[in-house]
């Protein structure tokens, strides 16, 4: 019997496995497919909510926790796995100053560096961008990571750890006895544990539905495309309206993203490709000379206000949920895992868990 089973091997499940194992617990991570092949692979890896001043304090709290710790985690994962997750302090440029007052108030409160640039400043900053005629906002402290590399580094790190990893094994049900979790049923048979964590991303509500009304976590499809540009052609993350450009170290430029309520359909569409490409070329005209190298999609675990549920189940002791990170699971993941591990081990919380409580439905 394990101390703890984690259901779902996305970024949240893998980070949770890593942290729980580090406390000395015997941890089993069960994934129905491959580790890190769903939303956590598909994401852009921007280490900040977009327009961070628009978000509730509960999101900011987890994001700030992650921002302070990702550089060290990236170094540590690189040393452990030989895979560089490419933490890169690219900064975020917003070529519009219409939200300057709100952004400045937020930045002052959070001690985040924010600059207002005029049109000339914008041009000097990123000459490859189309002139927009107005100034913009510059947040130099915002970094990025490359998702496929981050999940690969975590996967390799786990392979060399004490965590028992089962892939290709769907969890089919939760085993409860007298109001206490005692394990899970899987396609390969039952697995017993004293504690279970549901980290099933967009699929989490389905895993919890047999125990009463689940939290309102739903899939929200996001499509992305990537261009293969030259290294340095664009240096900063650029956010305009609901579209963004992320320059990777090797010159590739990732363009995101759509927000689509289409259930668990992960297909990509020509319409999204056209819309993303047009937005990207309008922002950076040189992209018009390049073909889209690849298009993909992922299912975000959507939740009200983007606040994840990180809590013990109200009716089943020992069953914990860490899901619903919506658009910001990479940057909120470290903080949400910290909240969860503190709850599981009954440690004094480093972050107040109240905003992430299981919703009473
Ligand atoms: C296009 C796009 C862009 C994004 N950009 C960013 C960004 O720039 N910054 C940021 O912070 N976040 C971003 N995100 C959000 C972020 O990727 C997600 O919030 C995060 O990856 C969620 O992680 P997760 O582990 O909860 O979910 P997932 O990665 O989806 O993992 C859940 C896992 O659970 C497994 N599972 C489900 N059911 C079962 C079962 N019954 N048995 C066993 N296993 C099961 C699944 O197979 C899956 O591997 C983006 C997401 C998308 C789609």
XYZ file of C-alpha atoms and ligand atoms in Angstrom:
414
model
C 0.000 0.000 0.000
C 1.265 3.491 -0.924
C 1.024 6.552 1.303
C -0.337 8.530 -1.562
C -1.682 8.047 -5.102
C -1.782 10.914 -7.565
C -4.287 10.613 -10.397
C -3.122 12.451 -13.520
C 0.434 12.990 -14.701
C 0.240 16.515 -16.097
C 2.366 19.310 -14.719
C 0.299 19.488 -11.524
C 0.463 15.743 -10.889
C 4.196 15.596 -11.578
C 4.991 18.603 -9.391
C 2.821 17.102 -6.649
C 4.598 13.737 -6.923
C 7.959 15.448 -6.666
C 7.010 17.506 -3.613
C 5.230 14.713 -1.748
C 8.043 12.272 -2.390
C 10.540 14.826 -1.079
C 8.709 14.744 2.268
C 9.444 11.009 2.523
C 6.036 9.666 1.509
C 5.688 6.600 -0.744
C 4.030 8.090 -3.833
C 2.435 6.436 -6.872
C 1.577 8.560 -9.914
C -1.049 7.042 -12.230
C -1.570 8.465 -15.720
C -3.926 7.070 -18.315
C -1.739 8.121 -21.282
C 1.811 9.468 -21.237
C 3.132 11.888 -18.615
C 2.705 15.532 -19.612
C 1.017 14.979 -22.968
C -2.136 17.041 -22.400
C -2.592 20.734 -21.476
C 0.793 20.853 -19.775
C 2.521 20.013 -23.030
C 0.361 22.316 -25.145
C 0.677 25.527 -23.147
C 2.720 28.605 -23.943
C 4.740 28.639 -20.740
C 4.356 32.351 -20.021
C 5.172 32.666 -16.327
C 2.463 35.197 -15.577
C -1.247 35.552 -16.079
C -1.885 37.704 -19.164
C -2.930 41.227 -18.113
C -2.116 40.163 -14.536
C -3.855 43.220 -13.064
C -7.216 41.837 -14.228
C -6.998 38.727 -12.036
C -8.321 38.094 -8.516
C -5.880 38.067 -5.586
C -6.176 34.269 -5.311
C -4.574 33.869 -8.758
C -1.946 36.553 -8.142
C -0.913 34.894 -4.872
C -0.126 31.568 -6.551
C 1.493 33.229 -9.551
C 3.805 35.325 -7.386
C 4.818 32.213 -5.435
C 5.757 30.476 -8.688
C 7.587 33.470 -10.139
C 9.903 33.556 -7.137
C 10.720 29.853 -7.402
C 10.816 28.894 -11.082
C 14.424 30.000 -11.749
C 15.717 27.646 -9.037
C 13.402 24.822 -10.130
C 14.534 25.210 -13.754
C 18.195 24.976 -12.697
C 17.498 21.987 -10.493
C 15.520 20.138 -13.201
C 18.273 20.798 -15.732
C 20.912 19.354 -13.384
C 18.739 16.356 -12.530
C 17.528 15.473 -16.006
C 19.940 17.005 -18.521
C 16.876 18.624 -20.166
C 16.931 22.420 -20.118
C 13.392 23.751 -19.611
C 14.618 27.074 -21.058
C 13.580 29.472 -18.324
C 14.036 32.801 -20.054
C 13.387 36.291 -18.639
C 12.062 37.664 -21.934
C 9.779 40.291 -20.400
C 6.289 41.119 -21.632
C 5.470 43.967 -23.999
C 1.870 45.156 -24.365
C 1.576 47.519 -27.337
C -1.308 49.483 -25.853
C -1.379 51.784 -22.864
C -5.147 51.847 -22.425
C -4.930 49.964 -19.105
C -1.934 51.877 -17.790
C -3.634 53.171 -14.621
C -4.897 49.749 -13.547
C -1.594 48.141 -14.480
C 0.441 50.719 -12.556
C -1.714 50.415 -9.427
C -1.346 46.628 -9.511
C 2.389 46.777 -10.204
C 2.982 49.156 -7.298
C 1.007 46.972 -4.936
C 2.838 43.824 -6.065
C 6.282 45.465 -6.365
C 6.435 44.473 -10.027
C 8.503 46.520 -12.458
C 6.334 48.257 -15.076
C 7.279 50.938 -17.587
C 5.216 53.066 -19.900
C 6.877 53.331 -23.333
C 5.999 55.907 -25.989
C 5.814 54.916 -29.671
C 9.556 55.562 -30.124
C 10.412 53.491 -27.072
C 8.300 50.655 -28.407
C 10.075 50.755 -31.761
C 13.510 50.766 -30.137
C 12.491 47.898 -27.901
C 11.178 45.598 -30.661
C 11.946 46.953 -34.145
C 10.270 43.895 -35.713
C 6.818 44.944 -34.505
C 4.481 46.881 -36.772
C 4.208 50.526 -35.661
C 1.037 50.886 -33.601
C 1.020 54.663 -33.281
C 0.587 54.606 -29.521
C 2.812 53.647 -26.677
C 2.644 50.549 -24.584
C 3.501 48.776 -21.365
C 6.708 46.918 -20.612
C 6.993 44.378 -17.791
C 10.658 43.297 -17.844
C 10.351 40.790 -15.007
C 8.052 38.327 -16.760
C 9.720 35.096 -17.849
C 8.753 32.034 -19.870
C 9.529 28.322 -19.999
C 9.203 25.891 -22.846
C 6.417 23.500 -21.886
C 7.456 20.346 -23.757
C 10.918 20.675 -22.222
C 9.564 21.427 -18.760
C 7.375 18.317 -18.730
C 10.189 16.186 -20.195
C 12.593 17.406 -17.496
C 10.026 16.564 -14.817
C 9.409 13.143 -16.373
C 13.121 12.280 -16.462
C 13.515 13.602 -12.907
C 10.684 11.362 -11.684
C 12.169 8.340 -13.456
C 15.246 8.706 -11.257
C 13.248 9.212 -8.053
C 11.412 6.964 -5.592
C 8.033 7.805 -7.137
C 6.327 4.789 -8.730
C 4.983 5.891 -12.110
C 2.287 3.995 -14.000
C 1.451 5.243 -17.480
C -1.186 3.930 -19.873
C -3.377 3.053 -16.891
C -6.672 4.976 -16.624
C -8.126 5.433 -13.159
C -11.731 4.230 -13.372
C -13.016 5.026 -9.894
C -12.162 6.169 -6.368
C -12.396 3.650 -3.523
C -14.084 5.047 -0.419
C -14.743 3.257 2.859
C -16.705 4.843 5.728
C -16.057 8.377 4.484
C -12.336 7.802 3.946
C -10.423 7.286 0.722
C -8.662 3.961 0.538
C -7.412 3.827 -3.041
C -8.440 3.811 -6.676
C -9.655 1.322 -9.275
C -7.572 1.283 -12.413
C -7.696 -0.566 -15.724
C -4.963 -2.802 -14.294
C -6.701 -3.439 -10.988
C -7.131 -1.743 -7.609
C -4.394 0.319 -5.943
C -4.519 1.046 -2.209
C -3.344 4.268 -0.528
C -4.040 6.337 2.559
C -4.347 9.559 0.559
C -5.357 10.249 -3.053
C -4.847 13.421 -5.086
C -7.002 14.122 -8.133
C -4.869 16.141 -10.562
C -6.754 15.214 -13.711
C -6.792 18.672 -15.324
C -9.863 19.170 -17.528
C -11.009 15.618 -16.700
C -11.106 16.154 -12.922
C -14.852 16.780 -12.592
C -15.562 13.426 -14.272
C -13.288 11.656 -11.794
C -15.175 13.200 -8.856
C -18.741 12.986 -10.169
C -19.607 9.731 -8.358
C -19.073 11.451 -4.974
C -21.649 14.230 -5.414
C -21.641 17.485 -7.374
C -18.084 17.980 -8.648
C -16.378 21.375 -8.852
C -17.237 23.245 -12.065
C -14.062 22.363 -13.969
C -14.582 22.132 -17.726
C -12.402 21.777 -20.829
C -11.598 24.988 -22.714
C -9.733 24.314 -25.943
C -6.738 26.433 -26.843
C -5.099 26.294 -30.274
C -1.605 27.544 -31.043
C 0.669 27.799 -34.086
C 4.427 28.200 -34.369
C 6.647 29.924 -36.927
C 10.315 29.147 -37.404
C 11.966 32.575 -37.393
C 15.605 33.515 -36.753
C 16.953 33.630 -33.192
C 16.706 37.186 -31.887
C 14.267 38.387 -34.562
C 11.827 38.945 -31.716
C 13.090 39.037 -28.149
C 10.134 39.838 -25.932
C 6.786 38.200 -25.311
C 4.211 40.438 -27.011
C 0.570 40.566 -25.916
C -2.044 42.339 -27.984
C -5.775 41.874 -27.438
C -6.329 38.155 -26.953
C -3.275 37.115 -29.002
C 0.362 36.780 -28.021
C 3.771 35.971 -29.510
C 6.355 34.021 -27.525
C 9.906 33.999 -28.924
C 11.808 30.814 -28.074
C 15.581 30.622 -27.792
C 15.980 28.832 -31.124
C 14.061 31.557 -32.980
C 10.701 29.809 -33.117
C 7.761 32.102 -32.376
C 4.725 30.547 -30.735
C 1.410 32.298 -31.370
C -1.542 31.815 -29.061
C -4.270 31.233 -28.437
C -7.938 30.501 -28.920
C -10.501 30.021 -26.151
C -13.128 27.531 -27.301
C -15.906 25.752 -25.422
C -16.120 22.571 -27.516
C -16.089 19.886 -24.843
C -13.299 17.318 -25.005
C -12.675 17.838 -28.739
C -8.947 18.380 -29.233
C -8.906 18.774 -32.996
C -7.319 21.779 -34.694
C -9.172 23.952 -37.201
C -8.277 25.948 -40.298
C -10.256 28.871 -38.913
C -8.066 29.085 -35.811
C -4.909 28.768 -37.915
C -6.032 31.689 -40.097
C -7.040 33.836 -37.150
C -3.793 33.235 -35.226
C -1.650 33.719 -38.339
C -3.393 36.966 -39.296
C -3.003 38.364 -35.791
C 0.670 37.361 -35.705
C 1.462 38.895 -39.102
C -0.356 42.111 -38.215
C 1.821 42.387 -35.093
C 5.071 41.293 -36.725
C 4.940 41.725 -40.526
C 8.101 39.656 -41.164
C 6.128 36.542 -40.198
C 4.171 36.908 -43.464
C 7.234 35.505 -45.276
C 7.207 32.330 -43.179
C 4.945 29.291 -43.216
C 3.284 27.940 -40.091
C 5.521 25.088 -38.965
C 3.016 23.347 -36.711
C -0.441 23.778 -35.169
C -1.732 22.070 -32.048
C -4.330 22.312 -29.309
C -4.801 21.505 -25.655
C -7.686 21.397 -23.195
C -7.319 23.842 -20.349
C -8.994 22.927 -17.060
C -11.396 25.889 -17.033
C -12.736 27.161 -13.692
C -14.653 30.185 -12.412
C -12.291 33.208 -12.410
C -9.423 30.821 -13.169
C -9.073 29.920 -9.481
C -8.081 26.270 -9.004
C -9.648 23.992 -6.401
C -6.948 22.927 -3.952
C -8.695 21.243 -1.069
C -9.711 18.091 0.702
C -13.008 16.665 -0.526
C -15.810 17.812 1.819
C -17.209 14.273 2.188
C -14.216 12.018 1.743
C -11.317 12.339 4.136
C -7.905 11.839 2.598
C -9.098 12.717 -0.919
C -7.509 15.908 -2.236
C -8.123 17.864 -5.417
C -5.639 20.079 -7.216
C -7.243 21.104 -10.497
C -8.842 23.943 -12.434
C -5.808 26.121 -13.169
C -7.373 27.211 -16.455
C -5.013 29.547 -18.372
C -2.309 29.719 -15.723
C -1.425 26.230 -14.584
C 2.258 26.528 -15.322
C 2.750 29.642 -13.259
C 0.238 28.718 -10.512
C 1.338 25.072 -10.302
C 4.128 25.483 -7.769
C 1.965 27.545 -5.411
C -1.040 25.256 -5.685
C 1.097 22.210 -4.947
C 2.509 23.998 -1.905
C -1.040 24.724 -0.646
C -1.990 21.088 -1.211
C 1.050 19.529 0.433
C 0.604 21.781 3.491
C -3.015 20.599 3.754
C -2.119 16.928 3.277
C 0.601 16.993 5.902
C -1.397 19.289 8.243
C 1.495 21.786 8.208
C 0.964 25.471 8.968
C -0.012 26.891 5.549
C 2.461 29.104 3.741
C -0.416 30.335 1.555
C -3.938 30.793 2.930
C -5.899 27.859 1.420
C -9.361 29.454 1.871
C -9.833 30.858 -1.677
C -9.131 27.423 -3.176
C -11.666 25.510 -1.089
C -13.950 22.863 -2.589
C -17.041 24.769 -3.793
C -20.276 23.978 -1.996
C -22.727 23.139 -4.781
C -3.023 26.591 -25.545
C -2.696 26.723 -24.099
C -1.845 27.743 -23.669
C -1.504 27.855 -22.318
N -0.596 28.802 -21.939
C -0.233 28.889 -20.635
C 0.765 29.828 -20.241
O 1.360 30.526 -21.071
N 1.088 29.903 -18.903
C 0.481 29.117 -17.972
O 0.794 29.243 -16.788
N -0.460 28.209 -18.330
C -0.828 28.082 -19.642
N -1.776 27.174 -20.010
C -2.505 26.439 -18.975
C -1.748 25.251 -18.450
O -1.146 24.547 -19.521
C -2.711 24.349 -17.671
O -3.408 25.089 -16.712
C -1.953 23.233 -16.958
O -1.121 22.560 -17.871
C -2.891 22.253 -16.304
O -2.114 21.187 -15.813
P -2.816 19.860 -15.276
O -1.728 18.965 -14.843
O -3.903 20.228 -14.324
O -3.587 19.288 -16.574
P -3.078 18.340 -17.753
O -1.744 18.719 -18.245
O -4.180 18.287 -18.757
O -2.903 16.944 -17.038
C -3.983 16.180 -16.564
C -3.571 14.736 -16.737
O -4.540 13.892 -16.108
C -4.636 12.723 -16.893
N -5.885 12.045 -16.595
C -7.148 12.501 -16.809
N -8.041 11.573 -16.435
C -7.339 10.505 -15.972
C -7.708 9.218 -15.460
N -8.985 8.853 -15.352
N -6.726 8.359 -15.057
C -5.418 8.723 -15.149
N -5.021 9.913 -15.661
C -5.961 10.799 -16.053
C -4.573 13.260 -18.330
O -4.263 12.238 -19.255
C -3.504 14.318 -18.203
O -2.214 13.825 -18.501
C -2.095 26.984 -21.369
C -2.925 25.957 -21.798
C -3.211 25.803 -23.151
C -4.075 24.658 -23.592
